[in-house]
mmCIF file of C-alpha atoms in Angstrom:
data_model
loop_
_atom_site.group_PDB
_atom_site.id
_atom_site.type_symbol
_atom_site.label_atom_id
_atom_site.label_comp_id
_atom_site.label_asym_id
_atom_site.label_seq_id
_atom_site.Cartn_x
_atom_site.Cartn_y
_atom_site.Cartn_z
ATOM 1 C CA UNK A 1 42.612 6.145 45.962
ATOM 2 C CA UNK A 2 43.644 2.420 46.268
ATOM 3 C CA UNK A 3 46.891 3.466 47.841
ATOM 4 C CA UNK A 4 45.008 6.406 50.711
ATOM 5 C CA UNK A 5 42.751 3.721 51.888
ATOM 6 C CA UNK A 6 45.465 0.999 52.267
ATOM 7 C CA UNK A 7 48.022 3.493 53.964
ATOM 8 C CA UNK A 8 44.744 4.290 55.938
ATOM 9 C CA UNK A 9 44.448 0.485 56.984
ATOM 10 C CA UNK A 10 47.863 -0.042 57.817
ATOM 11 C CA UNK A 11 48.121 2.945 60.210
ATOM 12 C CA UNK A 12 44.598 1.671 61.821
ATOM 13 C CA UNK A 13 46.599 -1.678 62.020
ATOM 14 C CA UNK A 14 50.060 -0.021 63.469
ATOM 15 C CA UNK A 15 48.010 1.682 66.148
ATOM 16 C CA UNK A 16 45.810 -1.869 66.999
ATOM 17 C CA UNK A 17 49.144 -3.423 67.473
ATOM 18 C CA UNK A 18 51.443 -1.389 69.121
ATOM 19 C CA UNK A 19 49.971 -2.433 72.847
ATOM 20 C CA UNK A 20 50.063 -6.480 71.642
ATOM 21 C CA UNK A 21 52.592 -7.127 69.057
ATOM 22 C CA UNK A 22 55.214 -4.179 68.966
ATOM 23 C CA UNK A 23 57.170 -6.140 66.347
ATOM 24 C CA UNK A 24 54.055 -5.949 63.827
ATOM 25 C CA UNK A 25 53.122 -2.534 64.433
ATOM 26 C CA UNK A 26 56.624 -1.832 63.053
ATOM 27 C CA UNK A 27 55.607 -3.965 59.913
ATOM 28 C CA UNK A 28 53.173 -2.254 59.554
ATOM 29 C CA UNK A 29 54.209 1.117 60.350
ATOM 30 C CA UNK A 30 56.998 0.266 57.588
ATOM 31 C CA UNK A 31 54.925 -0.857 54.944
ATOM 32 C CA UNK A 32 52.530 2.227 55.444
ATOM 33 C CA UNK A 33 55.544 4.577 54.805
ATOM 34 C CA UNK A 34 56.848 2.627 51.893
ATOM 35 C CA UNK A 35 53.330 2.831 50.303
ATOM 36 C CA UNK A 36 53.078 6.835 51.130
ATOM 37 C CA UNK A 37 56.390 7.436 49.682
ATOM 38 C CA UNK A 38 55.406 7.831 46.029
ATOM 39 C CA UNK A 39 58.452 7.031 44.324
ATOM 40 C CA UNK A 40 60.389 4.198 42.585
ATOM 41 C CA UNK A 41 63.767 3.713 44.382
ATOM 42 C CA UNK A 42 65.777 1.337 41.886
ATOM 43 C CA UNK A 43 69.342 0.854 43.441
ATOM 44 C CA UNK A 44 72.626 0.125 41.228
ATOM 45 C CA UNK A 45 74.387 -2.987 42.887
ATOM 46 C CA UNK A 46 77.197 -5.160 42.378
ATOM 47 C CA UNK A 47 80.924 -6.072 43.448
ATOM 48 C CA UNK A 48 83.660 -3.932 42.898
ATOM 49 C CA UNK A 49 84.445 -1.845 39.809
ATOM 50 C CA UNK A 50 81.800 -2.691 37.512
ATOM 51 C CA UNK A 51 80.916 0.428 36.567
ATOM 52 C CA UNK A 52 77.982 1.233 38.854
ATOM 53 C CA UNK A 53 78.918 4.849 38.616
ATOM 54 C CA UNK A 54 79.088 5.660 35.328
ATOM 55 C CA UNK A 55 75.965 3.000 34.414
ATOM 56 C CA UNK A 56 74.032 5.785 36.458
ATOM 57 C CA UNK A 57 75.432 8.510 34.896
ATOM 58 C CA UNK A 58 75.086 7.186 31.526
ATOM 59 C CA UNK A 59 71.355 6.837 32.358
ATOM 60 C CA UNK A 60 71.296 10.215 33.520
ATOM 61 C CA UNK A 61 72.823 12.125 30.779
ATOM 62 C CA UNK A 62 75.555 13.350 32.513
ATOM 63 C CA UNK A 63 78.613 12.895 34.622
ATOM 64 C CA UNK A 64 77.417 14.128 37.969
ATOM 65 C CA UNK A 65 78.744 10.838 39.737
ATOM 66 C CA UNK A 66 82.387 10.423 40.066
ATOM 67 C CA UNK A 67 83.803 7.882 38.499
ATOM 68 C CA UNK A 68 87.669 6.396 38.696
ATOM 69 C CA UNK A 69 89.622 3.352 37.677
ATOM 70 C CA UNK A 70 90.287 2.418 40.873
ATOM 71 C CA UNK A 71 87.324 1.840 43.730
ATOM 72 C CA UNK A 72 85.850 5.384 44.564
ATOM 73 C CA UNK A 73 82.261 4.976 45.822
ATOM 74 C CA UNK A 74 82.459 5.709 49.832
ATOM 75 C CA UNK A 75 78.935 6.923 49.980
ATOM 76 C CA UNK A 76 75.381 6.293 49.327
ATOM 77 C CA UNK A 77 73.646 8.399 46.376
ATOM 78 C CA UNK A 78 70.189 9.285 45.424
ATOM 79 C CA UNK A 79 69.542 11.013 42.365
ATOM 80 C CA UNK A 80 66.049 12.534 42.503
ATOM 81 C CA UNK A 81 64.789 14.956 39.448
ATOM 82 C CA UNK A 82 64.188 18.469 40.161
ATOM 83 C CA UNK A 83 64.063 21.206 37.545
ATOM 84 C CA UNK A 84 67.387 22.657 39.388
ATOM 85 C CA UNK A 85 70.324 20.813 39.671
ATOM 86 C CA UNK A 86 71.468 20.811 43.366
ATOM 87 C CA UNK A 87 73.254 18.388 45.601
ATOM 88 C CA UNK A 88 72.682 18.251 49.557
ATOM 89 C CA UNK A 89 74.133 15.512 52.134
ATOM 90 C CA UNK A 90 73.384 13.938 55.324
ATOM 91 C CA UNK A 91 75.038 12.998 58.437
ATOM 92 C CA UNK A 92 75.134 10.238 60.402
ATOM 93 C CA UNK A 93 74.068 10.181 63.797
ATOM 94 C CA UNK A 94 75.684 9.262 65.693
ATOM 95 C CA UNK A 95 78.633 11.096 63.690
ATOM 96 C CA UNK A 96 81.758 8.869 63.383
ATOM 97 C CA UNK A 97 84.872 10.746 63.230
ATOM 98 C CA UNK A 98 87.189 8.372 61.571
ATOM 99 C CA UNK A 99 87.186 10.522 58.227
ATOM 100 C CA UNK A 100 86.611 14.050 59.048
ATOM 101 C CA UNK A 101 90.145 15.029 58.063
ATOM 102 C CA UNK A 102 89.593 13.778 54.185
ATOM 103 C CA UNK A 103 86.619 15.964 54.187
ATOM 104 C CA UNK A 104 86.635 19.571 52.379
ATOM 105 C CA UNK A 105 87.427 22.661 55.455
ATOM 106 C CA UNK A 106 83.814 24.282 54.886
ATOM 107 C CA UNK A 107 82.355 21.024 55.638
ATOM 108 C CA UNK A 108 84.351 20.215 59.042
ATOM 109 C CA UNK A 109 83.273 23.696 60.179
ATOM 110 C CA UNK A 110 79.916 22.984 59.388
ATOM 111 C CA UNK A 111 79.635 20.266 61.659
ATOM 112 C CA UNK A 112 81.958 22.127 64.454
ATOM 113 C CA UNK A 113 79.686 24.951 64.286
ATOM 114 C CA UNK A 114 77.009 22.234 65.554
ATOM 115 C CA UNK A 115 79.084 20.729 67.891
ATOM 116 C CA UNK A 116 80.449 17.860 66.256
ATOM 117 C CA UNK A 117 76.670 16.179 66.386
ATOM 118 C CA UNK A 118 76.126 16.572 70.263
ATOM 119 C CA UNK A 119 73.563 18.318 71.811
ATOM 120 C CA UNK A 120 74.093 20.680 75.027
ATOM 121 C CA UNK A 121 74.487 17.403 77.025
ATOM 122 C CA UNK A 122 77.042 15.304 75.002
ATOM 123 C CA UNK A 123 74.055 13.472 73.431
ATOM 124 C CA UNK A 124 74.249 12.491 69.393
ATOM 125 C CA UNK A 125 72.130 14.440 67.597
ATOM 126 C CA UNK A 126 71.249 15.272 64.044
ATOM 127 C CA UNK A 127 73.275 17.501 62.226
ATOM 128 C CA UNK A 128 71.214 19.241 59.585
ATOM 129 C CA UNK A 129 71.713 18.833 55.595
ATOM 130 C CA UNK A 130 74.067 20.471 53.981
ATOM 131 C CA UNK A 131 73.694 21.666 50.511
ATOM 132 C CA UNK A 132 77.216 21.444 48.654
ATOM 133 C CA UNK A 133 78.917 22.843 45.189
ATOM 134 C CA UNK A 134 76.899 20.998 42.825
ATOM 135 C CA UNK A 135 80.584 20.501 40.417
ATOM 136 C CA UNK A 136 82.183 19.451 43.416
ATOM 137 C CA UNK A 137 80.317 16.339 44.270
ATOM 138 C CA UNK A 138 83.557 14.031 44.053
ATOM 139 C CA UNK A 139 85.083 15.837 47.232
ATOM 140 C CA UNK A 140 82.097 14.486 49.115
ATOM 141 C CA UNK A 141 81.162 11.110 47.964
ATOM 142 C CA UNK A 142 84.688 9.597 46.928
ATOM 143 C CA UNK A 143 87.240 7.969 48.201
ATOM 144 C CA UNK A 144 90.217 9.210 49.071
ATOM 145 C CA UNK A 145 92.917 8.784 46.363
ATOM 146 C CA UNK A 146 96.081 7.420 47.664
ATOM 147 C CA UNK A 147 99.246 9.691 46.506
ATOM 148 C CA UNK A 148 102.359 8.395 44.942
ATOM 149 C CA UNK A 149 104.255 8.128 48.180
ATOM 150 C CA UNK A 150 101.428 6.100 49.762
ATOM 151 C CA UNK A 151 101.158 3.957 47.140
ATOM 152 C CA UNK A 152 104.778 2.981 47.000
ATOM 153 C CA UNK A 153 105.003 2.634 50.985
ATOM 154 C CA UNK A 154 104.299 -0.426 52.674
ATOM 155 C CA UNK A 155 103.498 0.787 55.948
ATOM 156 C CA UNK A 156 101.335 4.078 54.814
ATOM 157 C CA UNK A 157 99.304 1.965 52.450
ATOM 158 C CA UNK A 158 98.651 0.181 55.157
ATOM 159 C CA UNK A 159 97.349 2.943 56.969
ATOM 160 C CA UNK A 160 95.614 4.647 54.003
ATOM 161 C CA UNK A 161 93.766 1.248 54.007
ATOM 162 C CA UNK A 162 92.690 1.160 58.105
ATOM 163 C CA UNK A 163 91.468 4.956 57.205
ATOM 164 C CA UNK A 164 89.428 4.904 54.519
ATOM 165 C CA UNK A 165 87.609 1.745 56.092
ATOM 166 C CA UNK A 166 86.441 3.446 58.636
ATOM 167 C CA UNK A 167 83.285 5.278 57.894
ATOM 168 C CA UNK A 168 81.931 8.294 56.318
ATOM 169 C CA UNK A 169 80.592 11.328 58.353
ATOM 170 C CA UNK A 170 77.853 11.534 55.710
ATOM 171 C CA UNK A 171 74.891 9.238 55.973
ATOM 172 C CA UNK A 172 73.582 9.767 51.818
ATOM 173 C CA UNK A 173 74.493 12.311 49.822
ATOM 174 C CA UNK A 174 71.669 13.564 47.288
ATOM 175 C CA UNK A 175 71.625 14.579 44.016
ATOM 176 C CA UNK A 176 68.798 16.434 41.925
ATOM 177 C CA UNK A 177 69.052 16.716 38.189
ATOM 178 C CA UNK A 178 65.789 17.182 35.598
ATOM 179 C CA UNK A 179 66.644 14.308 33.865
ATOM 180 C CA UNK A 180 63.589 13.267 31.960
ATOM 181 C CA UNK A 181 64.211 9.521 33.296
ATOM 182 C CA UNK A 182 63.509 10.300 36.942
ATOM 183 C CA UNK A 183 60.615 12.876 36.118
ATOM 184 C CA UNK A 184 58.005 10.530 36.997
ATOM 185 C CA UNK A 185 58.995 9.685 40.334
ATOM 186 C CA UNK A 186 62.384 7.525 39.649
ATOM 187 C CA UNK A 187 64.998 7.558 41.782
ATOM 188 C CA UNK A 188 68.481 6.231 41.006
ATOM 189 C CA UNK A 189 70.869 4.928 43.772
ATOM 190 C CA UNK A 190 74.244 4.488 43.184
ATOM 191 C CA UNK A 191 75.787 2.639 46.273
ATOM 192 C CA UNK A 192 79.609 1.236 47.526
ATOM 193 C CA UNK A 193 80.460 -2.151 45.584
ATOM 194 C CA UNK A 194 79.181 -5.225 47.857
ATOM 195 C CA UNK A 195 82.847 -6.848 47.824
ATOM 196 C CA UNK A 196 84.989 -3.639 48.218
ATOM 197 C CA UNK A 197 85.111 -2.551 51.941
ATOM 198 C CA UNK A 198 83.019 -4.430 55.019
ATOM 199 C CA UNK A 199 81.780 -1.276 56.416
ATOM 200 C CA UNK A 200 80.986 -0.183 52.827
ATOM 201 C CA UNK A 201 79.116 -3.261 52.645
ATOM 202 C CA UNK A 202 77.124 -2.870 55.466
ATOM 203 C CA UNK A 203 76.482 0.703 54.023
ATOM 204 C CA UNK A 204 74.755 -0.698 50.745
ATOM 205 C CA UNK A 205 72.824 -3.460 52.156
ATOM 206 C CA UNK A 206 71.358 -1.170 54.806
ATOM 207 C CA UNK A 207 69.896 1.090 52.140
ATOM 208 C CA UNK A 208 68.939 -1.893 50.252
ATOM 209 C CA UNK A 209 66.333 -2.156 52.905
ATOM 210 C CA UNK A 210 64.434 0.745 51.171
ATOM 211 C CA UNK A 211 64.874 0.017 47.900
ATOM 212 C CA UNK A 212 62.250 -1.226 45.364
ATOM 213 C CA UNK A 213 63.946 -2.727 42.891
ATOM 214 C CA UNK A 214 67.921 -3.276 42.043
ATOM 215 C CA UNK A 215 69.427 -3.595 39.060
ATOM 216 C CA UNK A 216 72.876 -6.119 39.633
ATOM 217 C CA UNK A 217 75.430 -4.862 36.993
ATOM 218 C CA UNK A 218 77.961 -7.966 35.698
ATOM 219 C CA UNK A 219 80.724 -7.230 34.076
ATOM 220 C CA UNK A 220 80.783 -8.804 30.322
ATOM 221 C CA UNK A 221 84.683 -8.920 30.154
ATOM 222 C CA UNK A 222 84.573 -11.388 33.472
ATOM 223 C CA UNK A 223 81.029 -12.888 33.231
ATOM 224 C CA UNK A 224 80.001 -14.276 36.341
ATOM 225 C CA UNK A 225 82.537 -14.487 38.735
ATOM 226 C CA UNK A 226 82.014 -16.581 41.812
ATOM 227 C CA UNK A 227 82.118 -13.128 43.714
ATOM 228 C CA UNK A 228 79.594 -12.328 41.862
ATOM 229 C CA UNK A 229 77.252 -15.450 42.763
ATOM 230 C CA UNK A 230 78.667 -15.322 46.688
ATOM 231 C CA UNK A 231 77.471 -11.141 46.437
ATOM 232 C CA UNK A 232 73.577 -12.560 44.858
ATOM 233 C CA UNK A 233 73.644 -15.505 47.182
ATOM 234 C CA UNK A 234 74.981 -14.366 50.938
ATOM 235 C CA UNK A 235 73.574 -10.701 50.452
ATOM 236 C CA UNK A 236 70.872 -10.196 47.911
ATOM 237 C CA UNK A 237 68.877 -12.978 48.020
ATOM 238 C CA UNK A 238 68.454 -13.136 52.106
ATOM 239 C CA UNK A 239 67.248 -9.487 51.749
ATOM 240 C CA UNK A 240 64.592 -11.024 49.423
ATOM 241 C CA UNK A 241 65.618 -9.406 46.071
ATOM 242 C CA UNK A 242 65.140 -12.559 43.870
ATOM 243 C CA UNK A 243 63.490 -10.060 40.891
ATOM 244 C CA UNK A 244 67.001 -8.729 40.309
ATOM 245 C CA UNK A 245 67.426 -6.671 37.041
ATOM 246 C CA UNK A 246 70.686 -8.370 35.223
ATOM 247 C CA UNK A 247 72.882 -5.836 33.313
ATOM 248 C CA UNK A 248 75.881 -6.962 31.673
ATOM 249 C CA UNK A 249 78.341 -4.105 31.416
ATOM 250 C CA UNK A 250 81.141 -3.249 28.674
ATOM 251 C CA UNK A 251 79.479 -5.311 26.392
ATOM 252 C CA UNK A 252 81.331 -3.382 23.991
ATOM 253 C CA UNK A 253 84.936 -4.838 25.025
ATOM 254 C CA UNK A 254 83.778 -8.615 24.267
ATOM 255 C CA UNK A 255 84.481 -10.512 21.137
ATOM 256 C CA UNK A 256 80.758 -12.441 20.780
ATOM 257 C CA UNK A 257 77.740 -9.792 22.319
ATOM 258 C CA UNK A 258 75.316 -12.643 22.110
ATOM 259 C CA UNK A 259 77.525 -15.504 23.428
ATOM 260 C CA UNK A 260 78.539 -13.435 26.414
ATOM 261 C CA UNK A 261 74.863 -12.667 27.108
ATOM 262 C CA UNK A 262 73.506 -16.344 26.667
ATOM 263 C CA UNK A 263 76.329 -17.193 28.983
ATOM 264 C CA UNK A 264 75.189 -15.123 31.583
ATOM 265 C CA UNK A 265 71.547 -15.578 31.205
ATOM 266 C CA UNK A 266 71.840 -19.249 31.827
ATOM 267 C CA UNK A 267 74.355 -18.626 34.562
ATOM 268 C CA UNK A 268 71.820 -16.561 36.898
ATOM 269 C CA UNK A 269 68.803 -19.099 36.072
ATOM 270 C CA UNK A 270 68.376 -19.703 39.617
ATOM 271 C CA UNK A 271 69.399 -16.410 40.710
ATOM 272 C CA UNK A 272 66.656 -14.293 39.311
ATOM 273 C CA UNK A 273 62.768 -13.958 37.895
ATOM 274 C CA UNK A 274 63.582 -11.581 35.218
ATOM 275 C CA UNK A 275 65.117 -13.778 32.538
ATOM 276 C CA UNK A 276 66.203 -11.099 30.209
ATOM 277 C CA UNK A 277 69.445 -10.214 29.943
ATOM 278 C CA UNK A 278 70.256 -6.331 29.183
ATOM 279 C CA UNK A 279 73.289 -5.439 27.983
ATOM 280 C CA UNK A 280 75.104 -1.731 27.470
#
């Protein structure tokens, strides 16, 4: 009730503004769809390699996000619960083109059969979702993996590297799963590392803009790297997320559980409200 009268308010409040303050009828507009949507959108975050991927599946129950040893995340992904598992994504718009060869055939006839993203006169324009193989979420949401004769070549590493940074046709990729954790209106986001790619980067911290809450994973066999503080600092905080939730990850691999995680708890003091450390 509380939440229909105040998304009633807001849009009386939107529409009172639009003709004197555009700016605030956006705010407003804004905070009346955040309060209408009625889930919890908790984003996974952190640099590089931490395990951000398999944190989420772990939570989950199940591998349905791949995972690698070397950086793999290229796209943005919500996992929503449904009582059938499915997985759909979403193109950009406008569509950049930079990646469409890494992309499975089915998909780049999809979006030829709606003309690359134009409309009839060369506008952009919205491709519509495409539901994929379920078991076959990798081939969307990854990375390209560099093969042995990239890898061991100078000059096509180089230009593995200037591909892959450019960016991904798809704008989210989304995953449903009846995982008893998201029954109740959870929904996990598992997003590029903030130090791994610049237009990766951009990727996350534009989707950050939705979430509710993030949960920062550390990495307990390199506590608190200054990466880690410049990530919280330049990115996180600005964006206003000063209630971070601190996991420490591979707690496992360390020598002293409880050292590593008094370490860490008195390293992001001034970093976060939520004093407790988790660790997994």
């Amino acid at each position: 009730t509380w939440r229909s009268s105040l998304v009633s308010l807001l849009e009386e409040a939107a529409n009172a503004c639009a003709a004197i303050s555009p700016e605030r009828a956006k705010l407003y507009t804004f905070l009346r769809n955040q309060l209408r949507d009625d889930t919890l959108k908790i984003q996974i975050v952190g640099t590089v390699k931490n395990g951000k991927s398999s944190f989420t599946n772990a939570l989950i129950g199940e591998e349905v996000l791949p995972v690698d040893d070397i950086p793999c995340t290229a796209v943005v992904s919500e996992v929503k619960y449904s009582p059938e598992k499915k997985a759909v994504v979403n193109f950009c718009t406008p569509l950049p083109l930079g990646l469409i060869d890494e992309i499975p055939a089915s998909t780049r006839d999809y979006i030829k059969k709606h003309n690359m993203g134009r409309d009839a006169n060369g506008a952009p324009c919205q491709i519509p979702p495409l539901q994929i193989p379920y078991d076959k979420m990798s081939e969307y949401v990854s990375i390209p993996e560099p093969t042995p004769d990239i890898l061991f070549n100078e000059e096509a590493f180089k230009r593995y590297r200037d591909k892959i940074d450019q960016e991904s046709p798809y704008d989210v990729a989304q995953l449903f799963h009846p995982a008893v954790i998201l029954k109740d209106g959870i929904e996990m986001v598992d997003s590029p590392g903030l130090n791994e790619s610049p237009k990766r980067t951009i990727v996350t911290l534009n989707y950050l803009k939705k979430a509710d809450a993030a949960i920062f994973l550390l990495n307990a066999t390199q506590p608190v790297t200054e990466t880690d503080k410049a990530v919280i600092e330049e990115k996180l905080l600005p964006l206003g997320f000063n209630d971070l939730i601190m996991v420490v990850n591979r707690i496992d691999q360390t020598c002293n559980r409880e050292k590593v995680k008094l370490y860490i708890q008195g390293q992001m003091q001034g970093y976060t409200s939520n004093k407790k450390i988790f660790a997994v």
